[in-house]
Amino acid sequence: QVQLVESGGGLVQPGGSLRLSCVASGNIFIYNTMGWYRQAPGKERELVASMTSTSNTKYADSVKGRFTISRDNAKNTVYLQMNSLKAEDTAVYYCNVRQKTAMLEYDYSGQGTQVTVFS
């Protein structure tokens, strides 16, 4: 099992910045993908950004150039630096870890942290 603890959400005005953090503990594989999803009211959950343990990254088009994902493998921690925030970034942000063996794939998500961008 893997446990994920997110922090860093909150209220911010448009154009502001927030930094989300997520610490993973438990049975963490050396090779995995850590990332962030978000879900806004009435919308489906969407991938925001992800990063493999070999530093390959993926971003949603809507956040490219504004958000940066990073990770500290030694601390099993993933970060999401969010700059130039917009009202449409308002959502619950979920930390996610995906890892697999030859036979099985495991997918874990945290409880979520609310990000609200308001003017």
CSV table of C-alpha atoms in Angstrom, one decimal:
chain,number,residue,atom,x,y,z
A,1,GLN,CA,0.0,0.0,0.0
A,2,VAL,CA,1.0,3.6,-0.6
A,3,GLN,CA,-0.1,6.6,1.4
A,4,LEU,CA,-0.1,10.1,0.0
A,5,VAL,CA,-0.3,13.3,2.0
A,6,GLU,CA,-0.9,16.6,0.0
A,7,SER,CA,-0.4,20.1,1.2
A,8,GLY,CA,-0.2,23.6,-0.1
A,9,GLY,CA,-3.7,24.3,-1.5
A,10,GLY,CA,-5.5,27.5,-0.6
A,11,LEU,CA,-7.0,30.7,-1.8
A,12,VAL,CA,-5.2,32.9,-4.3
A,13,GLN,CA,-6.0,35.8,-6.6
A,14,PRO,CA,-5.6,35.5,-10.3
A,15,GLY,CA,-2.0,35.9,-11.4
A,16,GLY,CA,-0.8,34.5,-8.0
A,17,SER,CA,1.2,31.4,-7.2
A,18,LEU,CA,0.8,28.3,-5.1
A,19,ARG,CA,3.1,25.3,-4.5
A,20,LEU,CA,1.6,21.9,-3.9
A,21,SER,CA,3.5,19.2,-2.2
A,22,CYS,CA,2.8,15.5,-1.8
A,23,VAL,CA,4.7,13.0,0.3
A,24,ALA,CA,4.4,9.3,-0.5
A,25,SER,CA,5.0,6.6,2.0
A,26,GLY,CA,4.7,2.8,2.1
A,27,ASN,CA,5.6,0.4,-0.6
A,28,ILE,CA,7.1,2.9,-3.1
A,29,PHE,CA,8.8,1.3,-6.1
A,30,ILE,CA,12.0,2.7,-7.5
A,31,TYR,CA,10.4,3.2,-10.9
A,32,ASN,CA,7.1,5.0,-10.8
A,33,THR,CA,5.2,8.0,-12.1
A,34,MET,CA,4.1,10.7,-9.7
A,35,GLY,CA,1.7,13.4,-10.7
A,36,TRP,CA,-1.2,15.7,-10.1
A,37,TYR,CA,-4.8,15.4,-11.3
A,38,ARG,CA,-7.5,17.9,-10.7
A,39,GLN,CA,-11.3,17.9,-10.7
A,40,ALA,CA,-13.4,21.0,-10.9
A,41,PRO,CA,-17.1,21.1,-10.0
A,42,GLY,CA,-19.2,19.4,-12.7
A,43,LYS,CA,-16.1,18.3,-14.7
A,44,GLU,CA,-14.2,15.1,-15.1
A,45,ARG,CA,-10.9,14.5,-13.4
A,46,GLU,CA,-8.0,15.5,-15.6
A,47,LEU,CA,-4.3,15.1,-15.6
A,48,VAL,CA,-2.4,18.3,-14.8
A,49,ALA,CA,1.2,17.1,-14.8
A,50,SER,CA,3.2,13.9,-14.2
A,51,MET,CA,6.8,13.0,-13.9
A,52,THR,CA,8.4,9.6,-14.0
A,53,SER,CA,11.3,8.6,-11.7
A,54,THR,CA,13.6,9.2,-14.7
A,55,SER,CA,12.3,12.8,-15.0
A,56,ASN,CA,10.1,12.4,-18.1
A,57,THR,CA,7.3,15.0,-17.8
A,58,LYS,CA,3.8,15.4,-19.2
A,59,TYR,CA,1.6,18.5,-18.9
A,60,ALA,CA,-1.9,19.4,-19.8
A,61,ASP,CA,-2.0,22.0,-22.5
A,62,SER,CA,-3.9,24.4,-20.3
A,63,VAL,CA,-1.0,24.6,-17.8
A,64,LYS,CA,2.0,24.5,-20.0
A,65,GLY,CA,4.3,27.4,-19.3
A,66,ARG,CA,2.6,28.2,-16.0
A,67,PHE,CA,2.9,25.0,-13.9
A,68,THR,CA,6.1,23.1,-13.2
A,69,ILE,CA,6.2,19.6,-11.7
A,70,SER,CA,9.3,18.4,-9.9
A,71,ARG,CA,10.1,15.6,-7.5
A,72,ASP,CA,12.6,14.5,-4.9
A,73,ASN,CA,13.1,10.8,-5.3
A,74,ALA,CA,15.0,10.5,-2.0
A,75,LYS,CA,12.1,12.0,-0.1
A,76,ASN,CA,9.3,10.3,-2.3
A,77,THR,CA,7.9,13.8,-2.7
A,78,VAL,CA,6.4,15.5,-5.7
A,79,TYR,CA,5.7,19.2,-6.1
A,80,LEU,CA,3.6,21.3,-8.4
A,81,GLN,CA,4.6,24.9,-8.7
A,82,MET,CA,1.6,26.9,-10.1
A,83,ASN,CA,2.2,30.4,-11.4
A,84,SER,CA,0.0,32.8,-13.2
A,85,LEU,CA,-3.1,31.1,-11.7
A,86,LYS,CA,-6.4,31.6,-13.4
A,87,ALA,CA,-10.0,31.2,-12.2
A,88,GLU,CA,-10.3,28.1,-14.4
A,89,ASP,CA,-7.5,26.5,-12.3
A,90,THR,CA,-9.9,26.3,-9.4
A,91,ALA,CA,-10.3,22.6,-8.5
A,92,VAL,CA,-9.5,19.9,-6.1
A,93,TYR,CA,-6.0,18.7,-6.8
A,94,TYR,CA,-5.1,15.1,-6.2
A,95,CYS,CA,-1.6,13.7,-5.9
A,96,ASN,CA,-1.2,10.4,-7.8
A,97,VAL,CA,1.4,7.6,-7.9
A,98,ARG,CA,1.4,4.8,-10.5
A,99,GLN,CA,3.7,1.9,-10.4
A,100,LYS,CA,3.7,-1.5,-11.8
A,101,THR,CA,5.2,-5.0,-11.7
A,102,ALA,CA,5.4,-7.4,-14.6
A,103,MET,CA,1.9,-8.5,-13.8
A,104,LEU,CA,0.1,-5.7,-12.1
A,105,GLU,CA,-0.3,-2.0,-12.2
A,106,TYR,CA,-1.0,0.0,-9.0
A,107,ASP,CA,-2.6,3.4,-8.9
A,108,TYR,CA,-2.9,5.5,-5.8
A,109,SER,CA,-4.4,8.9,-5.1
A,110,GLY,CA,-4.4,11.2,-2.2
A,111,GLN,CA,-7.4,12.9,-0.5
A,112,GLY,CA,-7.1,16.0,-2.5
A,113,THR,CA,-6.3,19.7,-1.7
A,114,GLN,CA,-8.5,22.6,-2.7
A,115,VAL,CA,-7.1,25.3,-4.9
A,116,THR,CA,-9.4,28.3,-5.3
A,117,VAL,CA,-8.5,31.2,-7.6
A,118,PHE,CA,-10.8,34.2,-7.0
A,119,SER,CA,-10.8,37.9,-7.6
